[in-house]
CSV table of C-alpha atoms in Angstrom, one decimal:
chain,number,residue,atom,x,y,z
A,32,UNK,CA,90.5,46.5,99.1
A,33,UNK,CA,88.3,43.6,98.0
A,34,UNK,CA,85.2,44.3,96.0
A,35,UNK,CA,82.4,42.0,94.7
A,36,UNK,CA,81.9,41.9,90.9
A,37,UNK,CA,78.3,42.8,91.6
A,38,UNK,CA,79.2,45.8,93.6
A,39,UNK,CA,77.8,49.2,92.4
A,40,UNK,CA,80.2,51.4,90.4
A,41,UNK,CA,80.4,55.1,90.9
A,42,UNK,CA,78.7,55.6,87.5
A,43,UNK,CA,75.7,53.5,88.7
A,44,UNK,CA,75.5,55.4,92.0
A,45,UNK,CA,75.6,58.9,90.3
A,46,UNK,CA,72.6,59.7,88.2
A,47,UNK,CA,71.4,56.1,88.0
A,48,UNK,CA,67.7,55.2,87.8
A,49,UNK,CA,66.2,54.3,91.1
A,50,UNK,CA,63.6,51.6,90.7
A,51,UNK,CA,60.1,52.1,92.1
A,52,UNK,CA,60.3,55.9,92.3
A,53,UNK,CA,57.5,58.3,91.5
A,54,UNK,CA,57.1,59.6,87.9
A,55,UNK,CA,56.8,63.3,87.3
A,56,UNK,CA,54.3,64.8,84.8
A,57,UNK,CA,55.6,67.1,82.1
A,58,UNK,CA,53.1,69.3,80.2
A,59,UNK,CA,54.5,71.1,77.2
A,60,UNK,CA,54.5,71.3,73.4
A,61,UNK,CA,57.8,73.1,73.1
A,62,UNK,CA,60.2,70.5,71.6
A,63,UNK,CA,63.3,72.2,72.8
A,64,UNK,CA,62.0,72.6,76.3
A,65,UNK,CA,60.8,69.0,76.3
A,66,UNK,CA,64.3,67.8,75.3
A,67,UNK,CA,65.8,69.7,78.2
A,68,UNK,CA,63.2,68.3,80.7
A,69,UNK,CA,63.7,64.8,79.5
A,70,UNK,CA,67.4,65.2,79.8
A,71,UNK,CA,67.1,66.5,83.4
A,72,UNK,CA,64.7,63.7,84.3
A,73,UNK,CA,67.2,61.2,83.0
A,74,UNK,CA,69.9,62.8,85.1
A,75,UNK,CA,67.7,62.4,88.2
A,76,UNK,CA,66.8,58.8,87.4
A,77,UNK,CA,63.1,59.6,86.5
A,78,UNK,CA,60.9,58.3,83.7
A,79,UNK,CA,58.3,61.1,83.3
A,80,UNK,CA,54.8,61.1,81.7
A,81,UNK,CA,54.5,63.7,79.0
A,82,UNK,CA,51.3,65.5,77.9
A,83,UNK,CA,50.4,68.5,75.9
A,84,UNK,CA,47.6,69.5,78.3
A,85,UNK,CA,46.0,68.5,81.6
A,86,UNK,CA,45.7,64.7,81.4
A,87,UNK,CA,42.5,62.9,82.2
A,88,UNK,CA,42.5,61.2,85.6
A,89,UNK,CA,43.2,57.5,85.8
A,90,UNK,CA,40.0,55.5,85.7
A,91,UNK,CA,38.1,58.0,83.6
A,92,UNK,CA,37.0,57.5,80.1
A,93,UNK,CA,39.9,58.0,77.7
A,94,UNK,CA,42.6,57.6,80.3
A,95,UNK,CA,45.2,55.0,79.4
A,96,UNK,CA,46.2,52.2,81.8
A,97,UNK,CA,49.1,53.3,84.0
A,98,UNK,CA,48.6,56.9,83.2
A,99,UNK,CA,49.1,59.7,85.7
A,100,UNK,CA,46.7,62.5,86.3
A,101,UNK,CA,47.2,66.2,87.2
A,102,UNK,CA,46.2,65.5,90.9
A,103,UNK,CA,48.0,62.1,91.3
A,104,UNK,CA,51.4,63.0,89.8
A,105,UNK,CA,54.0,63.5,92.5
A,106,UNK,CA,55.4,66.5,90.6
A,107,UNK,CA,54.2,68.6,87.7
A,108,UNK,CA,56.5,70.5,85.4
A,109,UNK,CA,54.5,72.9,83.3
A,110,UNK,CA,56.2,74.5,80.3
A,111,UNK,CA,55.7,78.3,79.9
A,112,UNK,CA,54.0,77.5,76.6
A,113,UNK,CA,51.4,75.4,78.3
A,114,UNK,CA,50.5,77.7,81.2
A,115,UNK,CA,47.2,78.9,79.5
A,116,UNK,CA,46.1,75.3,78.8
A,117,UNK,CA,46.4,74.3,82.5
A,118,UNK,CA,45.0,77.5,84.0
A,119,UNK,CA,41.7,75.9,85.0
A,120,UNK,CA,43.2,72.8,86.6
A,121,UNK,CA,42.6,72.2,90.4
A,122,UNK,CA,45.2,73.8,92.7
A,123,UNK,CA,47.7,71.4,94.1
A,124,UNK,CA,51.2,71.4,95.6
A,125,UNK,CA,54.3,70.4,93.6
A,126,UNK,CA,53.6,72.4,90.4
A,127,UNK,CA,56.6,74.2,88.8
A,128,UNK,CA,56.4,76.6,85.8
A,129,UNK,CA,59.5,76.0,83.6
A,130,UNK,CA,60.7,78.3,80.8
A,131,UNK,CA,63.8,79.2,78.9
A,132,UNK,CA,63.3,83.0,78.6
A,133,UNK,CA,64.5,84.9,81.7
A,134,UNK,CA,63.0,88.2,80.2
A,135,UNK,CA,59.5,86.9,79.8
A,136,UNK,CA,57.4,89.7,81.4
A,137,UNK,CA,54.3,87.5,81.9
A,138,UNK,CA,55.9,84.4,83.4
A,139,UNK,CA,55.1,85.4,87.0
A,140,UNK,CA,51.5,86.2,86.2
A,141,UNK,CA,51.1,82.8,84.6
A,142,UNK,CA,52.7,81.1,87.6
A,143,UNK,CA,50.2,82.7,89.9
A,144,UNK,CA,47.3,81.7,87.6
A,145,UNK,CA,48.2,78.0,87.8
A,146,UNK,CA,49.3,78.0,91.4
A,147,UNK,CA,52.9,77.2,90.7
A,148,UNK,CA,55.2,76.9,93.7
A,149,UNK,CA,58.2,78.4,91.8
A,150,UNK,CA,59.3,79.6,88.4
A,151,UNK,CA,62.4,77.8,87.1
A,152,UNK,CA,64.3,79.2,84.2
A,153,UNK,CA,66.7,77.0,82.3
A,154,UNK,CA,69.6,76.5,82.1
A,155,UNK,CA,70.2,78.5,85.4
A,156,UNK,CA,67.8,76.4,87.4
A,157,UNK,CA,68.9,73.0,86.1
A,158,UNK,CA,70.6,71.8,89.3
A,159,UNK,CA,67.6,72.9,91.4
A,160,UNK,CA,65.2,71.1,89.1
A,161,UNK,CA,67.2,67.9,89.1
A,162,UNK,CA,67.2,67.9,92.9
A,163,UNK,CA,63.4,68.2,93.0
A,164,UNK,CA,62.9,65.5,90.4
A,165,UNK,CA,65.3,63.2,92.2
A,166,UNK,CA,63.5,63.8,95.5
A,167,UNK,CA,60.3,62.4,93.9
A,168,UNK,CA,62.1,59.4,92.4
A,169,UNK,CA,63.6,58.5,95.8
A,170,UNK,CA,60.5,59.2,97.7
A,171,UNK,CA,62.1,61.9,99.8
A,172,UNK,CA,60.7,61.9,103.3
A,173,UNK,CA,62.2,63.1,106.6
A,174,UNK,CA,66.0,63.4,106.2
A,175,UNK,CA,68.3,61.5,108.4
A,176,UNK,CA,69.3,62.9,111.8
A,177,UNK,CA,72.9,63.8,111.0
A,178,UNK,CA,75.5,64.1,113.7
A,179,UNK,CA,79.1,65.1,113.3
A,180,UNK,CA,81.8,64.2,115.9
A,181,UNK,CA,85.0,66.1,116.1
A,182,UNK,CA,87.9,66.0,118.5
A,183,UNK,CA,88.8,69.2,120.3
A,184,UNK,CA,92.4,68.0,120.6
A,185,UNK,CA,94.6,65.2,119.4
A,186,UNK,CA,93.6,61.8,120.9
A,187,UNK,CA,90.3,63.1,122.2
A,188,UNK,CA,88.5,59.9,121.2
A,189,UNK,CA,86.2,61.4,118.5
A,190,UNK,CA,86.5,58.4,116.2
A,191,UNK,CA,85.8,56.1,119.0
A,192,UNK,CA,82.6,58.0,119.9
A,193,UNK,CA,81.5,58.3,116.3
A,194,UNK,CA,81.9,54.6,115.8
A,195,UNK,CA,80.0,53.8,119.0
A,196,UNK,CA,77.2,56.2,118.2
A,197,UNK,CA,76.7,54.6,114.8
A,198,UNK,CA,76.8,51.1,116.2
A,199,UNK,CA,74.3,51.8,119.0
A,200,UNK,CA,71.9,53.5,116.5
A,201,UNK,CA,72.1,50.4,114.3
A,202,UNK,CA,71.6,48.1,117.3
A,203,UNK,CA,68.4,50.2,118.1
A,204,UNK,CA,67.0,49.4,114.7
A,205,UNK,CA,67.8,52.7,112.9
A,206,UNK,CA,69.0,52.7,109.3
A,207,UNK,CA,72.5,54.0,109.9
A,208,UNK,CA,75.3,55.2,107.7
A,209,UNK,CA,78.7,56.0,109.3
A,210,UNK,CA,80.8,58.4,107.2
A,211,UNK,CA,84.6,58.7,107.7
A,212,UNK,CA,85.4,62.3,107.0
A,213,UNK,CA,89.0,62.1,108.3
A,214,UNK,CA,91.4,60.8,105.6
A,215,UNK,CA,94.2,60.7,108.2
A,216,UNK,CA,92.3,58.8,110.9
A,217,UNK,CA,93.2,55.3,109.8
A,218,UNK,CA,89.8,54.2,108.5
A,219,UNK,CA,86.5,53.6,110.3
A,220,UNK,CA,86.2,50.3,108.5
A,221,UNK,CA,89.4,49.2,110.3
A,222,UNK,CA,87.9,50.3,113.7
A,223,UNK,CA,84.9,48.1,112.8
A,224,UNK,CA,87.1,45.2,111.8
A,225,UNK,CA,86.0,45.4,108.1
A,226,UNK,CA,89.0,46.7,106.2
A,227,UNK,CA,88.6,43.8,103.7
A,228,UNK,CA,84.8,44.1,103.4
A,229,UNK,CA,83.4,44.5,99.9
A,230,UNK,CA,82.1,47.9,98.8
A,231,UNK,CA,83.1,51.4,97.7
A,232,UNK,CA,85.4,53.7,99.6
A,233,UNK,CA,85.9,57.5,99.4
A,234,UNK,CA,88.4,57.4,96.5
A,235,UNK,CA,85.7,55.8,94.3
A,236,UNK,CA,83.5,59.0,94.8
A,237,UNK,CA,86.3,61.5,94.4
A,238,UNK,CA,85.6,62.1,90.7
A,239,UNK,CA,81.8,62.0,91.1
A,240,UNK,CA,79.9,64.7,89.4
A,241,UNK,CA,76.2,65.6,89.9
A,242,UNK,CA,73.7,64.2,92.3
A,243,UNK,CA,74.4,60.8,94.1
A,244,UNK,CA,71.5,58.4,94.3
A,245,UNK,CA,70.6,57.8,98.0
A,246,UNK,CA,69.5,54.2,97.6
A,247,UNK,CA,72.4,53.3,95.3
A,248,UNK,CA,74.9,54.9,97.7
A,249,UNK,CA,73.6,52.8,100.6
A,250,UNK,CA,73.7,49.6,98.6
A,251,UNK,CA,77.3,50.3,97.4
A,252,UNK,CA,78.9,50.7,100.8
A,253,UNK,CA,80.3,47.9,103.0
A,254,UNK,CA,77.8,46.6,105.6
A,255,UNK,CA,79.4,46.1,109.0
A,256,UNK,CA,77.6,45.3,112.2
A,257,UNK,CA,74.2,46.2,110.6
A,258,UNK,CA,75.3,49.6,109.5
A,259,UNK,CA,76.8,51.0,106.2
A,260,UNK,CA,80.2,52.5,106.3
A,261,UNK,CA,81.9,55.0,103.9
A,262,UNK,CA,85.6,54.9,104.8
A,263,UNK,CA,88.9,55.4,103.1
A,264,UNK,CA,91.0,52.7,101.4
A,265,UNK,CA,94.6,52.0,102.1
A,266,UNK,CA,95.8,54.1,99.1
A,267,UNK,CA,97.5,57.5,98.9
A,268,UNK,CA,94.4,59.7,98.1
A,269,UNK,CA,93.5,62.0,101.1
A,270,UNK,CA,91.4,64.6,99.3
A,271,UNK,CA,87.8,64.5,98.1
A,272,UNK,CA,86.6,67.6,96.2
A,273,UNK,CA,84.0,69.7,98.1
A,274,UNK,CA,81.3,69.1,95.5
A,275,UNK,CA,81.7,65.3,95.8
A,276,UNK,CA,81.7,65.5,99.6
A,277,UNK,CA,78.6,67.6,99.5
A,278,UNK,CA,76.7,65.3,97.1
A,279,UNK,CA,77.6,62.1,99.0
A,280,UNK,CA,76.6,63.5,102.4
A,281,UNK,CA,73.4,64.9,101.0
A,282,UNK,CA,72.5,61.5,99.5
A,283,UNK,CA,73.1,59.8,102.8
A,284,UNK,CA,70.8,62.3,104.6
A,285,UNK,CA,68.0,61.7,102.0
A,286,UNK,CA,68.0,58.0,102.8
A,287,UNK,CA,66.6,58.8,106.3
A,288,UNK,CA,67.4,57.2,109.6
A,289,UNK,CA,70.7,58.2,111.2
A,290,UNK,CA,74.0,59.5,109.7
A,291,UNK,CA,77.1,59.8,111.8
A,292,UNK,CA,80.2,61.7,110.4
A,293,UNK,CA,83.7,61.4,111.9
A,294,UNK,CA,85.3,64.8,111.2
A,295,UNK,CA,88.9,66.0,111.2
A,296,UNK,CA,89.9,68.9,113.4
A,297,UNK,CA,90.9,71.0,110.4
A,298,UNK,CA,88.0,72.8,108.8
A,299,UNK,CA,88.8,73.1,105.1
A,300,UNK,CA,86.3,73.6,102.2
A,301,UNK,CA,85.3,70.0,102.0
A,302,UNK,CA,84.7,69.7,105.7
A,303,UNK,CA,82.7,73.0,105.6
A,304,UNK,CA,80.4,71.3,103.1
A,305,UNK,CA,79.7,68.5,105.6
A,306,UNK,CA,79.3,70.9,108.6
A,307,UNK,CA,76.6,72.8,106.7
A,308,UNK,CA,74.5,69.7,106.4
A,309,UNK,CA,74.8,68.5,110.0
A,310,UNK,CA,72.0,68.8,112.6
A,311,UNK,CA,74.4,68.7,115.5
A,312,UNK,CA,78.2,68.6,116.1
A,313,UNK,CA,79.6,66.9,119.1
A,314,UNK,CA,82.9,68.4,120.1
A,315,UNK,CA,84.8,65.8,122.2
A,316,UNK,CA,87.1,67.3,124.8
A,317,UNK,CA,89.3,65.6,127.3
A,318,UNK,CA,88.9,67.1,130.8
A,319,UNK,CA,92.4,68.8,130.7
A,320,UNK,CA,93.2,72.5,130.6
A,321,UNK,CA,95.5,72.2,127.5
A,322,UNK,CA,92.8,70.1,125.7
A,323,UNK,CA,90.2,72.8,126.5
A,324,UNK,CA,92.5,75.5,125.1
A,325,UNK,CA,93.0,73.5,121.9
A,326,UNK,CA,89.3,72.8,121.6
A,327,UNK,CA,88.6,76.5,121.7
A,328,UNK,CA,90.4,77.0,118.4
A,329,UNK,CA,88.6,74.0,116.9
A,330,UNK,CA,85.2,75.2,118.1
A,331,UNK,CA,85.8,78.7,116.6
A,332,UNK,CA,86.3,77.2,113.1
A,333,UNK,CA,83.3,74.8,113.4
A,334,UNK,CA,80.9,77.5,114.6
A,335,UNK,CA,81.5,79.5,111.4
A,336,UNK,CA,79.5,76.9,109.5
A,337,UNK,CA,77.7,74.5,111.9
A,338,UNK,CA,74.3,75.3,113.3
A,339,UNK,CA,74.5,73.6,116.6
A,340,UNK,CA,77.8,72.7,118.5
A,341,UNK,CA,77.8,70.9,121.8
A,342,UNK,CA,80.5,69.6,124.1
A,343,UNK,CA,81.2,66.0,125.2
A,344,UNK,CA,83.7,65.8,128.0
A,345,UNK,CA,85.7,62.7,128.1
A,346,UNK,CA,87.3,61.5,131.4
A,347,UNK,CA,87.5,63.2,134.7
A,348,UNK,CA,88.4,66.9,135.0
A,349,UNK,CA,91.3,67.5,137.5
A,350,UNK,CA,91.7,70.5,139.8
A,351,UNK,CA,88.0,71.2,140.3
A,352,UNK,CA,87.4,71.8,136.6
A,353,UNK,CA,84.0,70.0,136.0
A,354,UNK,CA,82.2,69.2,132.8
A,355,UNK,CA,79.9,72.2,133.0
A,356,UNK,CA,82.9,74.5,133.5
A,357,UNK,CA,84.6,73.0,130.4
A,358,UNK,CA,81.5,73.6,128.3
A,359,UNK,CA,81.2,77.1,129.7
A,360,UNK,CA,84.8,77.9,128.7
A,361,UNK,CA,84.1,76.8,125.2
A,362,UNK,CA,80.8,78.7,125.0
A,363,UNK,CA,78.7,75.7,124.0
A,364,UNK,CA,76.1,73.6,125.7
A,365,UNK,CA,77.2,70.4,127.5
A,366,UNK,CA,75.9,67.2,125.7
A,367,UNK,CA,77.2,64.9,128.4
A,368,UNK,CA,80.2,63.2,129.9
A,369,UNK,CA,81.8,60.0,128.8
A,370,UNK,CA,83.9,58.3,131.5
A,371,UNK,CA,87.1,56.5,130.5
A,372,UNK,CA,86.1,52.9,130.0
A,373,UNK,CA,88.6,50.5,131.5
A,374,UNK,CA,89.7,47.8,129.0
A,375,UNK,CA,88.2,49.4,125.9
A,376,UNK,CA,91.5,49.9,124.1
A,377,UNK,CA,92.4,46.3,124.6
A,378,UNK,CA,89.0,45.1,123.4
A,379,UNK,CA,89.2,47.3,120.3
A,380,UNK,CA,92.7,45.9,119.6
A,381,UNK,CA,91.2,42.4,119.7
A,382,UNK,CA,88.6,43.3,117.1
A,383,UNK,CA,85.6,44.4,119.2
A,384,UNK,CA,84.2,47.7,117.9
A,385,UNK,CA,83.6,50.6,120.4
A,386,UNK,CA,80.2,50.5,121.9
A,387,UNK,CA,79.6,46.8,121.1
A,388,UNK,CA,79.2,46.0,124.8
A,389,UNK,CA,75.8,47.4,125.8
A,390,UNK,CA,76.8,47.5,129.5
A,391,UNK,CA,79.9,49.7,129.0
A,392,UNK,CA,80.0,53.4,129.8
A,393,UNK,CA,80.4,54.4,126.2
A,394,UNK,CA,77.4,52.4,125.0
A,395,UNK,CA,75.3,53.8,127.8
A,396,UNK,CA,76.1,57.3,126.8
A,397,UNK,CA,75.3,56.6,123.2
A,398,UNK,CA,72.0,54.9,124.1
A,399,UNK,CA,70.9,57.8,126.2
A,400,UNK,CA,71.9,60.3,123.5
A,401,UNK,CA,69.8,58.5,120.8
A,402,UNK,CA,66.9,58.0,123.1
A,403,UNK,CA,66.7,61.8,123.6
A,404,UNK,CA,67.6,62.7,120.0
A,405,UNK,CA,65.3,60.3,118.2
A,406,UNK,CA,62.5,60.8,120.7
A,407,UNK,CA,62.4,64.6,120.3
A,408,UNK,CA,60.2,66.3,117.8
A,409,UNK,CA,63.1,68.3,116.4
A,410,UNK,CA,65.4,65.3,116.2
A,411,UNK,CA,68.0,67.2,118.3
A,412,UNK,CA,68.2,66.5,122.1
A,413,UNK,CA,67.7,69.5,124.3
């Protein structure tokens, strides 16, 4: 695999400072608590403002240039020692009361008095607090519409559909990340003709610990056909720890736009971490009775974790078995039918990615899917 010397390393993707993010406000005089909060801000890539009490608003007499006020800060972390000092401050969202004593009998009363959203006790709540701080840094908005694609049987064409969905979303102008969750699938970068493209692959993230920066993740991945791709390299590693899988997919979702995940048929602990974050799973099933029987076992495992599973029937169903009947046998709604596209395997072999031709049956299916999904209020087509 070829990588640029300027390519992001895993260390810069995990816990790195994201430029241009919001700066939280810390209010405390407790030196030990302040040390903890500064450490957690650093882990989230944030540079906080620190005050002993409610700061003056920017533009008022005594306020320093570039300072942040109580109402303007994107997030306020109030130490338990400072709760009385901020009790008269205006009510606002994004205030958290942070302490180190889980047995403090007055902590909830103080939280109510200052209008705190939540009480966070360290060290137990460190992970939760890092996530909230990092959301501010990265300007967290609406998460990406995240769609998983899984084959109901061998050779169902799930990778082909996942690739086409990602490509058509990118062609429609959506910020798109395609994640290859199947280590034995041959590599989505190969399907897109970019196996030599510069950027990180899954093995680079296998030892990752902690939160992955969304912006840094996107910039570190190979860019192929206007979308970012997280695939496998040609090495021997075929396992990514569940916590690393969870962190990477969560980072991709926080970036917004569209995330498409190509999934293996076996639901292990790492795949379960992905399924839990998906808005929708498309189960691709060839219109054959044996394939439907195999898909039933796959669907049973997926449903244990995924919120929404729908069936995509590929090809014609023989013997009077139509697409609605296939979906009915699997106990899931029908997302649509994808006819077999004549000449597609040959074009892919020549280097043309699936879905590249807008006039093909596969591309038309994907375009209709995204038109419904991205146009709906919930982000999931009915």
